[in-house]
Amino acid sequence: MDMPNERKVFLSHAESDKGLAGNIQQLLENVSHGMIRVWRSSSSGGIPPGANIWEKIHEELGEAARIVVVLTPVSCARPWLLWEAAYVAGLGRRQVIPLLCGVDRQDIPDPLRVFSCYSAGRAEELSELLTQLLTGLGLTPTAELVENCVDSFGPKLADYVANLPVGLKMDQSGSRPSSTHPDDPVFEPRKQFSNHLIEHLSDASVRTIQLITYTSEVNYAFLNQFTVEGKKTIEVYKRSVLADLAEQQEYNLKRLQAGVSVRRWDKRRVAVEASESLLRDPPKGSTITQYMYVGPPTKRAYVFDDHAAIVAYYETKPDPLETGGSVYKGITDLPAVWITRESKLGRFLLDELASFMAAVKMNGRSWNEERRILLEGAPWRGEGRRPCVEPRAVFLDLDGVLYDSLRNYVEAWQAAFGSVGVELPEDEVYRQEGRRGKETISAFLSKSGWADEDINDELVEQVYAIKAKEMERLGNPHVQRGAKRLVKAIAATGMEMWVVTGSSHPATTERVESDFDGLIAGDHIITGEDVRAGKPDADPFLLACHRAGVHSHESVVIENAPLGIESADRAGTFCIAINTGILADSELEAAGARVVFESCEKLAEVWNTIVEILRE
């Protein structure tokens, strides 16, 4: 967490108290000669037009070292102030300061009573607060300055209190005001989700109910435990089972690679059954449509006739590799909020929810589309990173995975480029590995500053011929350590194997069948000569899927270089990397690898477990 700005104060207040809040801001700025920077949402520059209110408030709360909570007969009953104060207190190293304006100490809501509070109507307390704020900034305030500022503020506070509605003015006993606008947002316990759903399902006048949730919370059993009155259109917006599966597979493989026990669970079956049950058994008199969103779950919301809703927010676990299971903890420990279109914030949030649902309808998938991919082997449709739905084929790179050939390539390429006066760094060979030879020459000469007109076919052929001659001189590379064990492990799981390489070097490709004991068929090799565009284009792995008779989301790719990984990712396959080179693991992950192993041996050791994870 970043350190807070000691000069910044967040002024928390009710919208109806913005005039008083403006006077308090002026007081703080005047007494500090502008050293204190006050932020309040109701100021002219508080929230720019078009900005996201939630994000801006979170940003300002996170930066402020202090929050001054303006407690008035109006704001004491407003949950937003309590939420803002609790958020700041939870960040640590921040100060929460309740400032009483027209209310007494006994009227302070319970969560704020634990903090030292100050009465703005008592000159000595207000002076003490101002002095402490200035001292905290390293200033030495004069008593005269503080006194003058307090004196100038007094009449403004008195004017505010005098103009309060009669029902909100404190009586002689100092009792807390009871009235507040009934349609303002209200914080409620999370259990109220079910209560609101029960109420609106049983209300025959409610026609449309929209439920935004995670993957399996809403199913037949959940809805049919309630009484449903009248004809209703029920729309369920759920996290895509495919997106969730891709994410969980990736995290489980990373746990496996890190040597941490994998938390096995039946999430796919549970999520599928939840959606299938709604398809089979909608509540009587209702129609149910399920839409699947691809992004991470951020909120749970139940929306009723686009007029009212209850909303809560999900949070992400800080380190899913340590905790296991889902990446998402669930809705936060903060309460839910009930909103209606009668309030400005309610309208804003309901419109935001409507926009979210419209985007899911346009860009997401229906459950019917997801079930065909998951259960019927249909082609992929839609966006999002793909899981390995049912691994049926494995595509292996040749150089760097099956053969320890990259050192030969470094020497050969450096000699070839050196012939035209270009120095090729070793790490660049690893970055270019997988690209077809002549494309490598054009790409790196261009990267080295050569003009396009100087990179002609004759030059490319000349450089390529030198590279080929050097490779012949260096001889055949050895089989990569652990590669035979890996190929045997893959064969034992019954999956078909293909080699997908950018190389067209016949001496190497002809050796594959004999070197790997016939486990990889000689006609199961796709070279750079077989495709229109080589790696990093998707063509090599799309062709491999076509020849193997599988969808891309039914295949696993084992690669070692960024361009090959990028090609596999573009094709929609599930790519596992082996770092047999000198590049950082992070570079392979950035290219699209779901997990990186340090060697073929390490991958072979856990291959059976990987297949089990991908088939769960």
Coordinates of C-alpha atoms in Angstrom, one line a residue:
M1 CA 0.0 0.0 0.0
D2 CA 1.4 3.4 -0.9
M3 CA 2.1 5.9 1.8
P4 CA -0.7 8.5 2.2
N5 CA -0.2 12.2 1.4
E6 CA 0.1 14.0 4.8
R7 CA -1.2 17.2 3.3
K8 CA -4.3 15.7 1.9
V9 CA -7.7 15.6 3.8
F10 CA -10.7 13.8 2.5
L11 CA -13.9 15.6 3.5
S12 CA -16.8 13.2 3.9
H13 CA -20.2 14.8 4.0
A14 CA -23.8 14.3 2.8
E15 CA -24.8 15.9 -0.5
S16 CA -27.3 18.2 1.2
D17 CA -24.5 19.5 3.5
K18 CA -22.2 20.6 0.6
G19 CA -22.5 24.3 1.6
L20 CA -21.3 23.6 5.1
A21 CA -18.6 21.3 3.7
G22 CA -17.4 24.1 1.4
N23 CA -17.1 26.4 4.5
I24 CA -15.0 23.7 6.3
Q25 CA -12.8 23.3 3.3
Q26 CA -12.2 27.1 3.3
L27 CA -11.5 27.0 7.0
L28 CA -8.8 24.3 6.6
E29 CA -7.2 25.9 3.6
N30 CA -7.1 29.4 5.3
V31 CA -5.6 28.2 8.6
S32 CA -2.9 26.3 6.7
H33 CA -2.2 29.0 4.1
G34 CA -3.1 26.4 1.5
M35 CA -0.8 23.7 2.9
I36 CA -3.8 21.4 3.6
R37 CA -5.3 20.1 0.4
V38 CA -8.9 19.2 0.8
W39 CA -10.9 16.9 -1.5
R40 CA -14.7 16.6 -1.5
S41 CA -16.9 15.1 -4.2
S42 CA -19.3 18.1 -4.2
S43 CA -16.6 20.7 -5.2
S44 CA -16.6 22.0 -8.8
G45 CA -13.5 19.9 -9.6
G46 CA -14.3 16.9 -7.3
I47 CA -15.5 14.4 -9.8
P48 CA -14.8 15.3 -13.5
P49 CA -17.6 14.8 -16.0
G50 CA -17.7 11.2 -17.3
A51 CA -15.5 9.9 -14.5
N52 CA -16.3 6.7 -12.6
I53 CA -17.6 7.9 -9.2
W54 CA -16.6 4.7 -7.4
E55 CA -13.0 4.7 -8.8
K56 CA -12.5 8.4 -8.1
I57 CA -13.7 8.1 -4.5
H58 CA -11.5 5.0 -3.9
E59 CA -8.5 6.9 -5.4
E60 CA -9.0 9.9 -3.2
L61 CA -9.6 7.9 0.0
G62 CA -6.4 5.9 -0.7
E63 CA -4.3 9.1 -1.0
A64 CA -5.6 11.0 2.0
A65 CA -3.8 10.8 5.3
R66 CA -6.9 12.0 7.1
I67 CA -10.7 11.8 6.6
V68 CA -12.8 14.5 8.3
V69 CA -16.3 13.1 8.7
V70 CA -18.8 15.9 8.8
L71 CA -21.6 14.7 11.1
T72 CA -24.8 16.7 11.0
P73 CA -28.4 16.0 11.8
V74 CA -28.7 15.0 8.1
S75 CA -25.6 12.9 7.7
C76 CA -25.6 10.9 10.9
A77 CA -28.0 8.5 9.4
R78 CA -26.3 8.3 6.0
P79 CA -24.4 5.0 5.5
W80 CA -22.0 6.4 2.9
L81 CA -20.1 8.4 5.5
L82 CA -19.7 5.3 7.7
W83 CA -18.5 3.3 4.7
E84 CA -15.9 6.0 3.7
A85 CA -14.6 6.2 7.3
A86 CA -14.4 2.4 7.6
Y87 CA -12.5 2.2 4.3
V88 CA -9.9 4.7 5.4
A89 CA -9.5 3.1 8.8
G90 CA -9.0 -0.2 7.2
L91 CA -6.1 1.1 5.1
G92 CA -4.0 1.8 8.2
R93 CA -1.7 4.8 8.9
R94 CA -4.7 7.1 8.3
Q95 CA -6.6 9.3 10.8
V96 CA -10.4 9.3 11.1
I97 CA -11.7 12.6 12.6
P98 CA -15.5 12.9 13.3
L99 CA -16.4 16.6 13.2
L100 CA -19.7 17.4 15.0
C101 CA -21.8 20.1 13.4
G102 CA -25.2 20.6 15.1
V103 CA -25.2 17.2 16.8
D104 CA -24.0 16.0 20.2
R105 CA -21.6 13.2 21.0
Q106 CA -24.4 10.8 22.0
D107 CA -25.6 11.1 18.4
I108 CA -22.4 9.7 16.8
P109 CA -23.0 6.4 15.0
D110 CA -21.4 3.4 16.8
P111 CA -18.5 2.8 14.5
L112 CA -17.3 6.4 14.8
R113 CA -17.5 6.6 18.5
V114 CA -14.1 4.9 18.9
F115 CA -12.3 7.9 17.3
S116 CA -11.5 11.2 19.0
C117 CA -14.2 13.6 17.9
Y118 CA -14.4 17.4 17.9
S119 CA -17.3 19.7 18.1
A120 CA -17.2 22.5 15.5
G121 CA -19.6 24.5 17.6
R122 CA -17.2 24.7 20.5
A123 CA -14.4 27.1 19.8
E124 CA -11.8 25.4 22.1
E125 CA -12.3 22.0 20.5
L126 CA -12.2 23.3 16.9
S127 CA -9.0 25.3 17.8
E128 CA -7.5 22.1 19.2
L129 CA -8.3 20.2 16.0
L130 CA -6.8 22.9 13.8
T131 CA -3.7 23.1 15.9
Q132 CA -3.1 19.4 15.7
L133 CA -3.6 19.3 12.0
L134 CA -1.0 22.1 11.5
T135 CA 1.4 20.5 13.9
G136 CA 1.1 17.2 12.0
L137 CA 2.4 19.1 8.9
G138 CA 5.4 20.4 10.8
L139 CA 4.0 23.9 11.1
T140 CA 4.0 26.1 14.2
P141 CA 0.6 27.8 14.2
T142 CA 0.1 31.0 16.0
A143 CA -2.8 31.3 18.5
E144 CA -4.0 34.4 16.8
L145 CA -4.3 32.8 13.3
V146 CA -6.2 29.8 14.7
E147 CA -8.5 32.1 16.8
N148 CA -9.3 34.3 13.8
C149 CA -10.2 31.4 11.6
V150 CA -12.4 29.8 14.2
D151 CA -14.1 33.1 14.8
S152 CA -14.8 33.5 11.1
F153 CA -16.3 30.0 10.8
G154 CA -18.6 30.3 13.8
P155 CA -21.3 32.4 12.1
K156 CA -21.3 30.1 9.1
L157 CA -22.0 27.1 11.3
A158 CA -24.7 29.0 13.2
D159 CA -26.4 29.9 10.0
Y160 CA -26.3 26.3 8.8
V161 CA -28.0 25.0 12.1
A162 CA -30.6 27.8 12.0
N163 CA -31.7 26.8 8.5
L164 CA -32.1 23.1 9.2
P165 CA -35.7 21.8 8.8
V166 CA -37.6 21.8 12.0
G167 CA -37.7 18.0 12.2
L168 CA -33.9 17.8 12.0
K169 CA -32.9 20.4 14.6
M170 CA -31.7 19.0 17.9
D171 CA -34.2 19.1 20.7
Q172 CA -33.2 20.1 24.3
S173 CA -32.3 16.5 25.1
G174 CA -29.9 16.3 22.2
S175 CA -31.6 13.3 20.8
R176 CA -30.4 12.0 17.4
P177 CA -32.6 13.0 14.5
S178 CA -34.7 10.1 13.1
S179 CA -35.8 11.3 9.7
T180 CA -33.8 10.6 6.5
H181 CA -34.8 10.4 2.9
P182 CA -36.4 6.9 2.5
D183 CA -35.0 6.4 -1.0
D184 CA -31.3 7.1 -0.3
P185 CA -28.9 4.2 -0.6
V186 CA -29.1 1.9 2.5
F187 CA -26.4 -0.5 3.7
E188 CA -27.7 -3.9 4.6
P189 CA -26.4 -7.2 5.7
R190 CA -25.5 -9.6 2.9
K191 CA -28.2 -12.0 3.9
Q192 CA -30.7 -9.4 2.6
F193 CA -29.9 -10.6 -1.0
S194 CA -32.2 -13.6 -0.4
N195 CA -34.8 -11.6 1.5
H196 CA -35.1 -9.1 -1.4
L197 CA -35.3 -11.9 -3.9
I198 CA -38.1 -13.7 -1.9
E199 CA -40.0 -10.5 -1.7
H200 CA -39.9 -9.6 -5.4
L201 CA -40.4 -13.2 -6.7
S202 CA -43.6 -13.3 -4.7
D203 CA -44.7 -9.9 -6.0
A204 CA -46.9 -10.5 -9.1
S205 CA -46.4 -6.9 -10.2
V206 CA -42.6 -7.4 -10.7
R207 CA -42.1 -8.5 -14.2
T208 CA -38.3 -8.6 -14.7
I209 CA -35.6 -9.9 -12.3
Q210 CA -31.9 -9.8 -13.3
L211 CA -29.3 -11.6 -11.3
I212 CA -25.6 -10.9 -11.7
T213 CA -23.6 -13.5 -9.9
Y214 CA -20.5 -15.8 -10.2
T215 CA -20.8 -19.3 -11.7
S216 CA -22.9 -21.7 -9.6
E217 CA -24.7 -19.7 -6.9
V218 CA -28.0 -19.5 -8.9
N219 CA -29.6 -22.9 -9.9
Y220 CA -32.9 -24.7 -10.0
A221 CA -32.8 -25.6 -6.3
F222 CA -32.0 -22.0 -5.3
L223 CA -34.9 -20.4 -7.3
N224 CA -37.5 -23.0 -6.6
Q225 CA -37.3 -22.8 -2.9
F226 CA -39.1 -19.5 -3.2
T227 CA -42.7 -18.8 -4.2
V228 CA -43.0 -17.2 -7.6
E229 CA -46.1 -15.2 -8.4
G230 CA -47.0 -13.9 -11.8
K231 CA -45.2 -14.2 -15.1
K232 CA -41.6 -13.2 -14.8
T233 CA -38.6 -12.8 -17.1
I234 CA -35.5 -13.9 -15.2
E235 CA -32.1 -13.1 -16.6
V236 CA -29.1 -14.6 -15.0
Y237 CA -25.7 -13.1 -15.7
K238 CA -23.0 -15.6 -14.7
R239 CA -19.2 -15.8 -14.9
S240 CA -18.4 -17.9 -18.0
V241 CA -17.7 -21.5 -17.0
L242 CA -15.1 -21.6 -19.8
A243 CA -13.3 -18.4 -18.5
D244 CA -13.4 -19.7 -15.0
L245 CA -12.1 -23.1 -16.0
A246 CA -9.2 -21.5 -18.0
E247 CA -8.2 -19.5 -14.9
Q248 CA -8.4 -22.4 -12.5
Q249 CA -6.5 -24.7 -14.7
E250 CA -3.7 -22.1 -15.0
Y251 CA -3.5 -21.5 -11.3
N252 CA -3.5 -25.2 -10.5
L253 CA -0.7 -25.8 -12.9
K254 CA 1.3 -23.0 -11.4
R255 CA 0.8 -24.6 -8.0
L256 CA 1.9 -27.9 -9.4
Q257 CA 5.0 -26.3 -10.9
A258 CA 5.8 -24.5 -7.6
G259 CA 5.6 -27.8 -5.7
V260 CA 2.5 -26.7 -3.8
S261 CA -0.3 -29.3 -3.4
V262 CA -3.1 -28.8 -5.9
R263 CA -6.5 -28.3 -4.5
R264 CA -8.7 -30.7 -6.4
W265 CA -12.4 -29.8 -6.8
D266 CA -15.3 -30.5 -9.0
K267 CA -15.9 -26.9 -10.0
R268 CA -16.6 -27.7 -13.7
R269 CA -19.3 -30.3 -12.9
V270 CA -21.0 -28.1 -10.3
A271 CA -21.1 -25.0 -12.5
V272 CA -22.3 -27.0 -15.5
E273 CA -25.1 -28.7 -13.4
A274 CA -26.2 -25.3 -12.0
S275 CA -26.7 -23.9 -15.5
E276 CA -28.2 -27.1 -16.9
S277 CA -30.8 -27.3 -14.0
L278 CA -32.1 -23.8 -14.9
L279 CA -32.4 -24.9 -18.5
R280 CA -34.4 -27.9 -17.5
D281 CA -36.6 -26.6 -14.7
P282 CA -37.4 -22.9 -14.7
P283 CA -39.8 -21.7 -12.0
K284 CA -43.4 -22.1 -13.1
G285 CA -44.7 -19.3 -15.2
S286 CA -41.2 -17.8 -15.7
T287 CA -38.7 -17.8 -18.5
I288 CA -35.0 -17.9 -17.7
T289 CA -32.1 -16.8 -20.0
Q290 CA -28.5 -17.2 -19.0
Y291 CA -25.7 -15.0 -20.2
M292 CA -22.1 -15.7 -19.5
Y293 CA -19.6 -12.9 -19.0
V294 CA -15.9 -13.5 -19.7
G295 CA -14.2 -11.0 -17.3
P296 CA -13.5 -11.6 -13.6
P297 CA -16.5 -11.4 -11.3
T298 CA -16.6 -8.0 -9.6
K299 CA -20.1 -7.8 -8.2
R300 CA -23.2 -9.6 -7.2
A301 CA -26.4 -7.7 -7.9
Y302 CA -30.1 -8.5 -8.0
V303 CA -32.0 -5.9 -10.1
F304 CA -35.8 -5.6 -10.0
D305 CA -37.7 -4.0 -13.0
D306 CA -34.6 -1.7 -13.5
H307 CA -36.0 0.4 -10.6
A308 CA -34.3 -1.1 -7.5
A309 CA -31.3 -3.4 -6.7
I310 CA -29.2 -4.8 -4.0
V311 CA -25.4 -4.8 -4.8
A312 CA -22.3 -6.1 -3.2
Y313 CA -18.7 -6.5 -4.5
Y314 CA -16.3 -9.4 -4.9
E315 CA -12.7 -9.3 -3.9
T316 CA -9.7 -11.2 -5.2
K317 CA -7.5 -13.3 -3.0
P318 CA -4.1 -11.7 -2.5
D319 CA -2.1 -14.8 -3.4
P320 CA -4.2 -17.6 -5.0
L321 CA -1.1 -19.8 -5.3
E322 CA -1.0 -20.0 -1.5
T323 CA -4.7 -20.2 -0.8
G324 CA -5.8 -22.6 -3.6
G325 CA -9.2 -23.0 -5.0
S326 CA -11.0 -20.1 -6.6
V327 CA -9.1 -16.9 -7.2
Y328 CA -12.1 -15.0 -5.9
K329 CA -12.9 -14.9 -2.2
G330 CA -16.6 -13.9 -2.8
I331 CA -18.4 -10.8 -1.9
T332 CA -16.5 -8.6 0.5
D333 CA -17.0 -8.3 4.2
L334 CA -18.5 -4.8 3.7
P335 CA -22.3 -4.7 3.7
A336 CA -24.5 -4.8 0.6
V337 CA -26.2 -1.6 -0.6
W338 CA -29.9 -1.2 -1.5
I339 CA -30.5 1.4 -4.2
T340 CA -33.5 2.8 -6.1
R341 CA -33.9 5.2 -9.0
E342 CA -35.2 7.8 -6.6
S343 CA -31.7 8.9 -5.6
K344 CA -28.9 10.3 -7.8
L345 CA -26.4 7.6 -6.8
G346 CA -29.1 4.9 -7.2
R347 CA -29.8 6.0 -10.8
F348 CA -26.0 6.1 -11.5
L349 CA -25.5 2.5 -10.2
L350 CA -28.6 1.1 -11.9
D351 CA -27.5 2.6 -15.2
E352 CA -24.0 1.1 -14.7
L353 CA -25.6 -2.3 -14.0
A354 CA -27.8 -1.9 -17.1
S355 CA -24.7 -1.1 -19.2
F356 CA -22.9 -4.1 -17.9
M357 CA -25.7 -6.4 -18.7
A358 CA -26.2 -4.9 -22.2
A359 CA -22.4 -5.5 -22.9
V360 CA -22.6 -9.1 -21.8
K361 CA -25.6 -9.7 -24.1
M362 CA -23.6 -8.2 -27.0
N363 CA -20.2 -9.7 -26.4
G364 CA -20.6 -12.7 -24.1
R365 CA -22.0 -16.1 -24.8
S366 CA -25.3 -17.7 -24.0
W367 CA -25.3 -20.8 -21.8
N368 CA -26.4 -22.9 -24.9
E369 CA -23.2 -21.8 -26.7
E370 CA -21.1 -22.6 -23.7
R371 CA -22.7 -26.0 -23.1
R372 CA -22.1 -27.0 -26.8
I373 CA -18.4 -26.2 -26.4
L374 CA -18.1 -28.0 -23.0
L375 CA -20.4 -31.0 -23.5
E376 CA -20.8 -31.5 -27.3
G377 CA -17.3 -30.7 -28.7
A378 CA -18.5 -27.7 -30.6
P379 CA -16.0 -25.1 -32.1
W380 CA -15.1 -22.1 -30.0
R381 CA -17.1 -19.0 -30.2
G382 CA -16.5 -15.7 -28.5
E383 CA -13.7 -13.9 -26.6
G384 CA -11.6 -14.8 -23.6
R385 CA -8.6 -17.1 -22.9
R386 CA -9.5 -20.7 -23.7
P387 CA -9.3 -23.6 -21.3
C388 CA -8.3 -27.0 -22.4
V389 CA -11.8 -28.5 -22.4
E390 CA -10.8 -32.1 -23.1
P391 CA -7.1 -32.7 -24.0
R392 CA -6.9 -35.0 -27.1
A393 CA -3.7 -34.0 -28.8
V394 CA -0.3 -32.6 -27.9
F395 CA 1.8 -30.4 -30.2
L396 CA 5.5 -30.2 -29.5
D397 CA 8.1 -27.8 -30.8
L398 CA 11.2 -29.4 -32.3
D399 CA 14.1 -27.1 -31.5
G400 CA 14.6 -26.4 -27.8
V401 CA 11.9 -28.9 -26.8
L402 CA 12.7 -32.3 -28.4
Y403 CA 16.3 -31.4 -29.5
D404 CA 19.0 -29.4 -27.7
S405 CA 19.7 -27.5 -30.9
L406 CA 19.6 -23.8 -29.8
R407 CA 23.3 -23.6 -29.1
N408 CA 23.9 -24.7 -32.8
Y409 CA 21.4 -22.1 -33.9
V410 CA 23.1 -19.3 -32.0
E411 CA 26.5 -20.1 -33.5
A412 CA 25.0 -20.5 -37.1
W413 CA 22.9 -17.4 -37.0
Q414 CA 25.7 -15.3 -35.5
A415 CA 28.0 -16.4 -38.3
A416 CA 25.4 -15.7 -41.0
F417 CA 24.5 -12.2 -39.8
G418 CA 28.2 -11.5 -39.2
S419 CA 28.8 -12.1 -42.9
V420 CA 26.8 -8.8 -43.6
G421 CA 28.3 -6.9 -40.7
V422 CA 25.4 -7.4 -38.3
E423 CA 25.9 -8.5 -34.7
L424 CA 23.2 -10.8 -33.4
P425 CA 23.0 -11.1 -29.6
E426 CA 22.5 -14.5 -28.2
D427 CA 19.2 -13.6 -26.5
E428 CA 17.9 -12.4 -29.8
V429 CA 18.3 -15.8 -31.3
Y430 CA 16.1 -17.2 -28.6
R431 CA 13.5 -14.5 -29.2
Q432 CA 13.5 -15.2 -33.0
E433 CA 13.5 -19.0 -32.6
G434 CA 10.5 -20.6 -34.2
R435 CA 10.2 -18.1 -37.0
R436 CA 11.0 -19.4 -40.5
G437 CA 14.6 -18.8 -41.5
K438 CA 14.2 -16.3 -44.2
E439 CA 11.6 -14.4 -42.2
T440 CA 14.1 -14.3 -39.4
I441 CA 16.7 -12.6 -41.6
S442 CA 14.3 -10.0 -42.9
A443 CA 12.9 -9.2 -39.5
F444 CA 16.2 -8.8 -37.7
L445 CA 17.9 -6.8 -40.5
S446 CA 14.9 -4.5 -40.4
K447 CA 15.2 -4.3 -36.6
S448 CA 18.9 -3.5 -37.0
G449 CA 18.1 -0.4 -39.0
W450 CA 18.4 -1.7 -42.6
A451 CA 16.2 0.0 -45.1
D452 CA 13.5 -2.2 -46.7
E453 CA 15.0 -1.6 -50.2
D454 CA 18.3 -3.0 -49.1
I455 CA 16.8 -6.3 -47.8
N456 CA 16.3 -8.0 -51.1
D457 CA 15.8 -11.7 -52.0
E458 CA 19.4 -12.2 -53.1
L459 CA 20.7 -10.9 -49.8
V460 CA 18.3 -13.0 -47.8
E461 CA 19.3 -16.1 -49.8
Q462 CA 23.0 -15.3 -49.2
V463 CA 22.6 -15.1 -45.4
Y464 CA 20.4 -18.1 -45.2
A465 CA 22.9 -20.2 -47.2
I466 CA 25.6 -19.4 -44.7
K467 CA 23.4 -20.3 -41.8
A468 CA 22.5 -23.6 -43.4
K469 CA 26.1 -24.4 -44.1
E470 CA 27.0 -23.7 -40.5
M471 CA 24.2 -25.9 -39.2
E472 CA 25.5 -28.7 -41.5
R473 CA 29.0 -28.2 -40.1
L474 CA 27.8 -28.3 -36.5
G475 CA 26.1 -31.6 -37.1
N476 CA 22.9 -33.1 -35.7
P477 CA 21.9 -31.8 -32.2
H478 CA 21.4 -34.2 -29.3
V479 CA 17.9 -35.1 -28.1
Q480 CA 16.9 -32.7 -25.3
R481 CA 17.6 -34.1 -21.8
G482 CA 14.3 -35.6 -20.5
A483 CA 12.5 -35.3 -23.9
K484 CA 12.2 -39.1 -24.4
R485 CA 10.8 -39.5 -20.9
L486 CA 8.3 -36.7 -21.7
V487 CA 7.2 -38.2 -25.0
K488 CA 6.7 -41.6 -23.3
A489 CA 4.6 -40.0 -20.5
I490 CA 2.4 -38.3 -23.1
A491 CA 2.0 -41.5 -25.1
A492 CA 0.9 -43.3 -21.9
T493 CA -2.0 -40.9 -21.4
G494 CA -3.3 -41.9 -24.9
M495 CA -3.0 -38.5 -26.6
E496 CA -1.9 -38.2 -30.2
M497 CA 1.4 -36.3 -30.7
W498 CA 2.5 -33.9 -33.5
V499 CA 5.6 -31.9 -34.0
V500 CA 5.1 -28.3 -35.1
T501 CA 8.3 -26.5 -36.1
G502 CA 9.3 -23.5 -38.1
S503 CA 12.3 -25.5 -39.3
S504 CA 12.5 -27.1 -42.7
H505 CA 15.8 -28.8 -42.0
P506 CA 15.2 -32.4 -43.4
A507 CA 18.0 -34.1 -41.5
T508 CA 16.4 -33.3 -38.1
T509 CA 12.8 -33.9 -39.0
E510 CA 13.7 -37.3 -40.5
R511 CA 15.2 -38.4 -37.2
V512 CA 12.2 -37.8 -35.1
E513 CA 10.5 -41.1 -35.6
S514 CA 13.6 -43.1 -34.9
D515 CA 14.9 -41.0 -32.0
F516 CA 11.6 -41.3 -30.2
D517 CA 11.0 -45.0 -30.7
G518 CA 8.1 -44.5 -33.2
L519 CA 5.9 -42.7 -30.6
I520 CA 5.8 -39.7 -32.9
A521 CA 4.8 -40.7 -36.4
G522 CA 6.9 -39.5 -39.3
D523 CA 3.9 -38.0 -41.0
H524 CA 2.9 -36.1 -37.8
I525 CA 5.4 -33.3 -38.4
I526 CA 4.4 -29.9 -39.6
T527 CA 7.3 -27.7 -40.9
G528 CA 7.6 -24.1 -42.0
E529 CA 7.1 -25.3 -45.6
D530 CA 3.6 -26.5 -44.8
V531 CA 2.0 -23.2 -43.8
R532 CA 1.2 -19.8 -45.4
A533 CA 2.5 -17.9 -42.4
G534 CA 4.9 -19.2 -39.8
K535 CA 5.2 -18.5 -36.1
P536 CA 4.1 -16.2 -34.4
D537 CA 1.1 -16.4 -36.8
A538 CA -1.6 -18.9 -35.7
D539 CA -1.4 -20.9 -38.9
P540 CA 1.1 -23.7 -37.8
F541 CA -1.1 -24.7 -34.8
L542 CA -4.4 -24.3 -36.6
L543 CA -3.1 -26.6 -39.3
A544 CA -2.0 -29.1 -36.6
C545 CA -5.5 -29.0 -35.1
H546 CA -7.0 -29.6 -38.6
R547 CA -4.7 -32.5 -39.3
A548 CA -5.2 -34.0 -35.9
G549 CA -9.0 -33.6 -36.1
V550 CA -9.3 -31.6 -32.9
H551 CA -10.5 -28.2 -31.9
S552 CA -7.8 -25.8 -30.6
H553 CA -9.4 -25.9 -27.1
E554 CA -8.8 -29.7 -27.1
S555 CA -5.1 -29.5 -27.6
V556 CA -2.0 -28.8 -25.5
V557 CA 1.1 -27.1 -26.9
I558 CA 4.6 -27.6 -25.4
E559 CA 6.9 -24.7 -26.5
N560 CA 10.1 -23.1 -25.4
A561 CA 10.3 -19.7 -27.3
P562 CA 8.2 -16.5 -27.2
L563 CA 7.2 -16.6 -30.9
G564 CA 6.1 -20.2 -30.7
I565 CA 4.1 -19.5 -27.5
E566 CA 2.5 -16.5 -29.1
S567 CA 1.5 -18.6 -32.1
A568 CA -0.1 -21.2 -29.9
D569 CA -1.9 -18.6 -27.9
R570 CA -3.3 -16.9 -31.1
A571 CA -4.5 -20.3 -32.2
G572 CA -6.4 -20.7 -29.0
T573 CA -4.5 -23.7 -27.7
F574 CA -3.4 -24.3 -24.1
C575 CA 0.4 -23.7 -24.1
I576 CA 2.8 -25.0 -21.5
A577 CA 6.4 -23.7 -21.8
I578 CA 9.7 -25.3 -21.0
N579 CA 12.5 -22.8 -20.5
T580 CA 15.5 -24.5 -22.1
G581 CA 17.0 -21.1 -23.1
I582 CA 18.4 -18.0 -21.4
L583 CA 15.3 -15.8 -21.4
A584 CA 13.4 -15.1 -18.2
D585 CA 10.3 -17.1 -17.4
S586 CA 8.4 -13.8 -17.3
E587 CA 9.1 -13.3 -21.0
L588 CA 7.5 -16.7 -21.8
E589 CA 4.5 -16.0 -19.6
A590 CA 4.1 -12.6 -21.3
A591 CA 3.9 -14.3 -24.7
G592 CA 1.0 -16.4 -23.4
A593 CA 2.4 -19.5 -21.6
R594 CA 0.0 -20.7 -18.9
V595 CA 2.9 -22.1 -16.8
V596 CA 6.7 -22.5 -17.3
F597 CA 8.7 -25.6 -16.3
E598 CA 12.5 -25.5 -16.2
S599 CA 13.0 -28.7 -18.2
C600 CA 11.5 -31.6 -20.0
E601 CA 12.3 -33.9 -17.0
K602 CA 10.3 -31.7 -14.6
L603 CA 7.4 -31.6 -16.9
A604 CA 7.5 -35.4 -17.5
E605 CA 7.5 -35.9 -13.7
V606 CA 4.0 -34.3 -13.3
W607 CA 2.5 -35.0 -16.8
N608 CA -0.1 -37.4 -15.5
T609 CA -1.2 -34.9 -12.8
I610 CA -1.4 -32.2 -15.5
V611 CA -3.7 -34.4 -17.6
E612 CA -5.9 -35.1 -14.6
I613 CA -6.2 -31.3 -13.9
L614 CA -7.1 -30.6 -17.5
R615 CA -9.7 -33.3 -17.5
E616 CA -11.4 -32.3 -14.3

